[in-house]
Amino acid sequence: MDSRLRSQVVFHLTGRQPDDGGAEQPLPAGLRPALLAPYRKLESIRHDFPVVLAAGPGEYVVSLAAAVDGALRTAAPQGLQGEAMRKRALHIERLIREAVAKGAQGTLLQAWDTAVAGAGTDDAWRREMTAVRNALAVDGELAGCDSRLPSRFLRHAWAVVQGDKARAARLRIDALVLRLEGILRADYARSAVAFQVANLQQTFGGSHQALFNFATMSRLLSPAASQGGLDTPRRARIEWALRTLREQAFFPPPGDPGAQEANNGGFAFDNVSAALESCRHRLPDMLSLLKALSLAELEVEGQFVEQLHAPIFDGMQSQDFTAAELQFFPDYLVTLDSDAPGVQADLGNALSSGMPVKVLLEVRDLLEEAAPGQGRFSFGMRGSQLASMAMTFGDAFVLQSAASNLLHMRDGIQRGLRHAGPTLFSVYAPADGESTLPGYLAAASAMQSRAFPAFSYDPGRGSDSATRFSLENNPQPDVDWPLEFLTYADQDLQAVTEELAFTFVDFLLADRRHNRHFAVIPRAHWGEGLISARQWLESPPADAATGLPYVLAVDDADLLCRVVVDERMMRAAQRCRETWHRLQELGGIHDSRTEALLAREKAAWEQGRAVDTAALAPAAIPAAPGDQPSIAAAVPDTAAAEDEAAPNPDVAYIETLRCSSCNECTLASPKMFAYDQNKQAYITDLKAGSYRQLVEAAESCQVSVIHPGKPWNSDEPGLDELIERARPFQ
Amino acid sequence: MSAATLCLHHFAEENYALEDYQGGVPRWCKGCGDNAILAAMQRLCRDEALRPEKTVFVSGIGCSSRLPHYMRTYGFHGIHGRALPIAEGIKLARPDLHVFVNTGDGDCCSIGAAHWIHAIRYNMNMTVLLHDNHIYGLTKKQASPTSPIGTRSNTTPRGSYLDALSPLTVTLGVQNVSFVAQAVDWIPESLFQILTAAYRHRGFSFVRILQRCPEFVGNMFEPWVHDPQRMLMLTHADGIRVSPALQKIYRNQLPHDPADINRAREIASSEDPIPVGILYRNPEVPCYEDLRGAGKLRTADQVRGTLDAELDKFTVWPQ
Ligand SMILES: Cc1ncc(C[n+]2csc(CCOP(=O)(O)OP(=O)(O)O)c2C)c(N)n1
Ligand code: SF4
Ligand code: SF4
Ligand SMILES: [Mg+2]
């Protein structure tokens, strides 16, 4: 074995550089995966960052690029005419992006002004850029994709939801306060006190007071004062509810951002036990407020029934809160560091507490050595596996994402914050300076390489994990590693295009903490024994000497090189791929059981289809639908009339169904006729009146539905004439 | 209102009887068709368990407009032709109330015609009953816009000159129309069914009710009252179904899908036979009160301030 190869094998197997003179050079500065070569000048690329954490209504976070595009759509003339203006605005946008990357802080408008001032432009320029500035539909803090992004982003999203909640709650509370006050005021207005001279006088505008004699008015009105008014228990209930609603300390008055911010402060924590303690402490007040709300709602509707409702209100307890009731109140935001000791137990406590807790788990490092410098890596225990664990708390909402992907996840984040129940956001953002890449690329490559896949688990979506779980936003989710094409110039300056996978190893290559697991191989030694890491992962060679895994990288000068990876890192990559497979299966991709079932069903279906096709007879053609029936010639439905039993013409009756409730018969002979429950007349007691009364009723019935039949008393005078008059109504 | 409160609400559900909705004693003439409309309305309130204090009847001026007096609910007997704007105001301020409007053919189609057109377009959630007796009843027999050509009246002693206006086709021609039906007072059961469907429709439900005025135009509807076969019952799974008992009398039926507006317009033009049923229904049309976020509560101070400002505009200051 040639000594170079030997030292490479030693490195691969042990992770140590051999001392026999074959020492590899240290990793060149700025080494990064070859696929990331095009992104070297990130500030000049319009990407998702920085974002604007927008204040006010509308989307709560937008990318700087989207904000500028929106402004240009309104401010810049269409077509070629607006081209110059667009270019200048994009230049300002780029200056802002650079400033934020260098750590500038402040709002979009502030950054815009600074950039315009710094661009040293003339007045016309400035005016133009002011027009674009004025057309910016959003403003708010700018945030770059750095290690602070997850907490800033989540805190902002959470504050927006708290603001919405407070507004809705105050609307409900304030409306009830108004209406309860209205009840008390109405009660007062009808009381004897209100009709006293001085009080009457109070109700009149000053300009007309002299025109009235309030003493006389009081004398006239006083007899009309209501006796008693509100009864004592009701008044007490209303006053209690009013007091509770007015004094509640959960929702500050609307329209005061300062008060809302201060209020939010009481609900944000950096450890779970303090959050839970604070929540428990507030339970009695929450119970009182909920009681007051329900009670007030019943009272303003006049629906409170003492015997029915009082026991229910007395029996209410805070243990009985439903998730929906808890959701009415502000949520607790707890920010945890995945490296902190005991974080797993803390998470468990938070997610199983039944309290409205929203946890942000900040993940900084995905690779952890059991004992430093020794043994196995326990890949991802701190980060992505905590999120997987959280899914076992059936009602918890879980969302995982790299910081770079947060903008795409903004709707999911809102859903998680509005979820009635605990929520976990697990977000990866590498510590600043740990990567040779800018924060955005470092985070994005964690997601790209499956080291930190994005997923969400939303219990609100359905009852089974297939509908709850989603792998949205991961690139090429149905393969092990995303594949991309890389085109480069070879030694003869000929273009070569190669398909490369972006693996877990590529991701770690850029992380300074893991440099020692990589060794650069000079071009002269790109010998036979090397295979790509992707290939190695697909089928690890039995003997290290026949296949050393490498990844393609570029140095600062964009020169391509191959980097050998040590074996422990490759094992970590294998475990990463296994974890990814489990997620894929959860997300219904390559689900082994489903695939087996599908194969079976497909075979059965094809068999069945063969039988059906053989038996298929020519189908009968349905008759064309006829024309619409004509209105005038609509055919009477005679069939319905067939079985009609004709009423006995000798017996008096009313076609009650057709009675038009005109009161004629019922008022003329209340003993003979009455109304049924639908206010339609029927004969109650014929003998209670005379045949004459009956015939007269028939004559006065405007819709002719009284049928007098034959007389029942042959002694009644004038029967012949009455029978004649009754004839048209038989 | 929260789900919990709603649940507590149902706890105290009340049952009403027809008499609970009976207000003053009706002062309509002998045999007047308005009585049947009143009875159907009371039956609707009872069967839908409308709380009297949550229900309001609004009317203009006319015999028909007296109906609110006979209901034991809230009522607003307005001014001639202005029932609809008043009802709209009520709905905007109190969207929680069930709003019904009683209006006559003079009230709605003559002096109030402009309000009528716009009320259709606003599509606010209310049920409108057009008591159409083809005459001005209260003022003792003047021709109305719906009087058939040739109607002799105090204002047209030689017979009216113009073709009658059809409230149905007019309504069906206005943008945002969402519910149009026709009923007759002399088939109380279908009147009740149609009013129920109208009430349940969310939007401006317009029900034209042909109503007999025995006092002044006693013969107007006689041929139809006495010949059930000259009535045309519109039936459909999405409309109303004619009960078996009623089918024995009114055998002339026409299937009609209320989603079909063109067919609705065609049927609406028929005067003989008289179609009865739901001509058109479209639940998708937005309601104005929803667009305008109605029902905003105002503090006592705001109300006083606005009232003072309004009254100041008309105040004649004492010298
Ligand atoms: C502004 C105004 N103009 C005229 C009248 C007189 N007026 C009272 S009722 C009425 C017509 C009522 O007819 P209709 O609306 O058909 O009601 P009906 O009595 O037929 O039910 C008229 C013109 C009035 N009250 N106010
Ligand atoms: S007279 Fe005729 S319509 Fe009037 S209540 Fe009696 S039965 Fe009914
Ligand atoms: S005048 Fe006609 S509409 Fe008016 S109450 Fe008398 S019958 Fe009825
Ligand atoms: Mg009339």
PDB file of N, CA, C and O in Angstrom, chain B residues 155-178:
ATOM      1  N   THR B 155    -109.483  56.716  -7.558  1.00  0.00           N
ATOM      2  CA  THR B 155    -108.598  57.541  -8.381  1.00  0.00           C
ATOM      3  C   THR B 155    -108.679  57.159  -9.855  1.00  0.00           C
ATOM      4  O   THR B 155    -108.213  57.900 -10.711  1.00  0.00           O
ATOM      5  N   THR B 156    -109.235  55.982 -10.137  1.00  0.00           N
ATOM      6  CA  THR B 156    -109.349  55.552 -11.538  1.00  0.00           C
ATOM      7  C   THR B 156    -110.785  55.076 -11.781  1.00  0.00           C
ATOM      8  O   THR B 156    -111.028  53.886 -12.009  1.00  0.00           O
ATOM      9  N   PRO B 157    -111.748  56.016 -11.724  1.00  0.00           N
ATOM     10  CA  PRO B 157    -113.165  55.595 -11.817  1.00  0.00           C
ATOM     11  C   PRO B 157    -113.472  54.907 -13.141  1.00  0.00           C
ATOM     12  O   PRO B 157    -114.401  54.101 -13.218  1.00  0.00           O
ATOM     13  N   ARG B 158    -112.678  55.185 -14.172  1.00  0.00           N
ATOM     14  CA  ARG B 158    -112.968  54.523 -15.454  1.00  0.00           C
ATOM     15  C   ARG B 158    -112.042  53.333 -15.688  1.00  0.00           C
ATOM     16  O   ARG B 158    -111.871  52.872 -16.800  1.00  0.00           O
ATOM     17  N   GLY B 159    -111.444  52.925 -14.637  1.00  0.00           N
ATOM     18  CA  GLY B 159    -110.534  51.779 -14.775  1.00  0.00           C
ATOM     19  C   GLY B 159    -109.107  52.263 -14.908  1.00  0.00           C
ATOM     20  O   GLY B 159    -108.849  53.286 -15.539  1.00  0.00           O
ATOM     21  N   SER B 160    -108.157  51.551 -14.303  1.00  0.00           N
ATOM     22  CA  SER B 160    -106.764  51.989 -14.363  1.00  0.00           C
ATOM     23  C   SER B 160    -106.210  51.755 -15.762  1.00  0.00           C
ATOM     24  O   SER B 160    -106.680  50.904 -16.490  1.00  0.00           O
ATOM     25  N   TYR B 161    -105.217  52.539 -16.109  1.00  0.00           N
ATOM     26  CA  TYR B 161    -104.756  52.578 -17.505  1.00  0.00           C
ATOM     27  C   TYR B 161    -103.526  51.733 -17.793  1.00  0.00           C
ATOM     28  O   TYR B 161    -103.222  51.449 -18.929  1.00  0.00           O
ATOM     29  N   LEU B 162    -102.806  51.424 -16.734  1.00  0.00           N
ATOM     30  CA  LEU B 162    -101.496  50.807 -16.978  1.00  0.00           C
ATOM     31  C   LEU B 162    -101.464  49.346 -16.559  1.00  0.00           C
ATOM     32  O   LEU B 162    -102.185  48.917 -15.654  1.00  0.00           O
ATOM     33  N   ASP B 163    -100.588  48.624 -17.203  1.00  0.00           N
ATOM     34  CA  ASP B 163    -100.357  47.247 -16.783  1.00  0.00           C
ATOM     35  C   ASP B 163     -99.777  47.246 -15.375  1.00  0.00           C
ATOM     36  O   ASP B 163     -99.010  48.131 -15.010  1.00  0.00           O
ATOM     37  N   ALA B 164    -100.166  46.235 -14.621  1.00  0.00           N
ATOM     38  CA  ALA B 164     -99.691  46.161 -13.236  1.00  0.00           C
ATOM     39  C   ALA B 164     -98.194  45.874 -13.191  1.00  0.00           C
ATOM     40  O   ALA B 164     -97.648  45.197 -14.059  1.00  0.00           O
ATOM     41  N   LEU B 165     -97.572  46.411 -12.157  1.00  0.00           N
ATOM     42  CA  LEU B 165     -96.157  46.130 -11.929  1.00  0.00           C
ATOM     43  C   LEU B 165     -96.067  44.793 -11.180  1.00  0.00           C
ATOM     44  O   LEU B 165     -96.886  44.502 -10.325  1.00  0.00           O
ATOM     45  N   SER B 166     -95.075  43.982 -11.566  1.00  0.00           N
ATOM     46  CA  SER B 166     -94.938  42.699 -10.860  1.00  0.00           C
ATOM     47  C   SER B 166     -93.825  42.779  -9.820  1.00  0.00           C
ATOM     48  O   SER B 166     -92.649  42.858 -10.161  1.00  0.00           O
ATOM     49  N   PRO B 167     -94.196  42.762  -8.554  1.00  0.00           N
ATOM     50  CA  PRO B 167     -93.177  42.839  -7.504  1.00  0.00           C
ATOM     51  C   PRO B 167     -92.166  41.696  -7.607  1.00  0.00           C
ATOM     52  O   PRO B 167     -91.006  41.851  -7.203  1.00  0.00           O
ATOM     53  N   LEU B 168     -92.588  40.565  -8.145  1.00  0.00           N
ATOM     54  CA  LEU B 168     -91.675  39.419  -8.223  1.00  0.00           C
ATOM     55  C   LEU B 168     -90.591  39.645  -9.270  1.00  0.00           C
ATOM     56  O   LEU B 168     -89.400  39.469  -9.012  1.00  0.00           O
ATOM     57  N   THR B 169     -91.024  40.042 -10.486  1.00  0.00           N
ATOM     58  CA  THR B 169     -90.014  40.203 -11.536  1.00  0.00           C
ATOM     59  C   THR B 169     -89.098  41.376 -11.218  1.00  0.00           C
ATOM     60  O   THR B 169     -87.907  41.330 -11.510  1.00  0.00           O
ATOM     61  N   VAL B 170     -89.657  42.414 -10.587  1.00  0.00           N
ATOM     62  CA  VAL B 170     -88.794  43.548 -10.212  1.00  0.00           C
ATOM     63  C   VAL B 170     -87.723  43.058  -9.240  1.00  0.00           C
ATOM     64  O   VAL B 170     -86.525  43.276  -9.432  1.00  0.00           O
ATOM     65  N   THR B 171     -88.154  42.369  -8.209  1.00  0.00           N
ATOM     66  CA  THR B 171     -87.200  41.915  -7.200  1.00  0.00           C
ATOM     67  C   THR B 171     -86.155  40.991  -7.816  1.00  0.00           C
ATOM     68  O   THR B 171     -84.959  41.086  -7.513  1.00  0.00           O
ATOM     69  N   LEU B 172     -86.607  40.123  -8.687  1.00  0.00           N
ATOM     70  CA  LEU B 172     -85.677  39.172  -9.303  1.00  0.00           C
ATOM     71  C   LEU B 172     -84.683  39.852 -10.241  1.00  0.00           C
ATOM     72  O   LEU B 172     -83.707  39.241 -10.668  1.00  0.00           O
ATOM     73  N   GLY B 173     -84.961  41.116 -10.572  1.00  0.00           N
ATOM     74  CA  GLY B 173     -84.070  41.808 -11.496  1.00  0.00           C
ATOM     75  C   GLY B 173     -83.008  42.637 -10.813  1.00  0.00           C
ATOM     76  O   GLY B 173     -82.163  43.230 -11.478  1.00  0.00           O
ATOM     77  N   VAL B 174     -83.045  42.696  -9.488  1.00  0.00           N
ATOM     78  CA  VAL B 174     -82.104  43.585  -8.795  1.00  0.00           C
ATOM     79  C   VAL B 174     -80.862  42.804  -8.351  1.00  0.00           C
ATOM     80  O   VAL B 174     -80.961  41.651  -7.931  1.00  0.00           O
ATOM     81  N   GLN B 175     -79.708  43.449  -8.465  1.00  0.00           N
ATOM     82  CA  GLN B 175     -78.450  42.819  -8.047  1.00  0.00           C
ATOM     83  C   GLN B 175     -78.544  42.379  -6.595  1.00  0.00           C
ATOM     84  O   GLN B 175     -79.183  43.040  -5.784  1.00  0.00           O
ATOM     85  N   ASN B 176     -77.895  41.283  -6.294  1.00  0.00           N
ATOM     86  CA  ASN B 176     -77.808  40.750  -4.930  1.00  0.00           C
ATOM     87  C   ASN B 176     -79.101  40.154  -4.418  1.00  0.00           C
ATOM     88  O   ASN B 176     -79.206  39.857  -3.235  1.00  0.00           O
ATOM     89  N   VAL B 177     -80.113  40.024  -5.286  1.00  0.00           N
ATOM     90  CA  VAL B 177     -81.343  39.378  -4.816  1.00  0.00           C
ATOM     91  C   VAL B 177     -80.968  38.010  -4.281  1.00  0.00           C
ATOM     92  O   VAL B 177     -80.106  37.319  -4.834  1.00  0.00           O
ATOM     93  N   SER B 178     -81.566  37.628  -3.141  1.00  0.00           N
ATOM     94  CA  SER B 178     -81.148  36.330  -2.593  1.00  0.00           C
ATOM     95  C   SER B 178     -82.314  35.412  -2.247  1.00  0.00           C
ATOM     96  O   SER B 178     -82.116  34.215  -2.084  1.00  0.00           O
TER      97      SER B 178
END
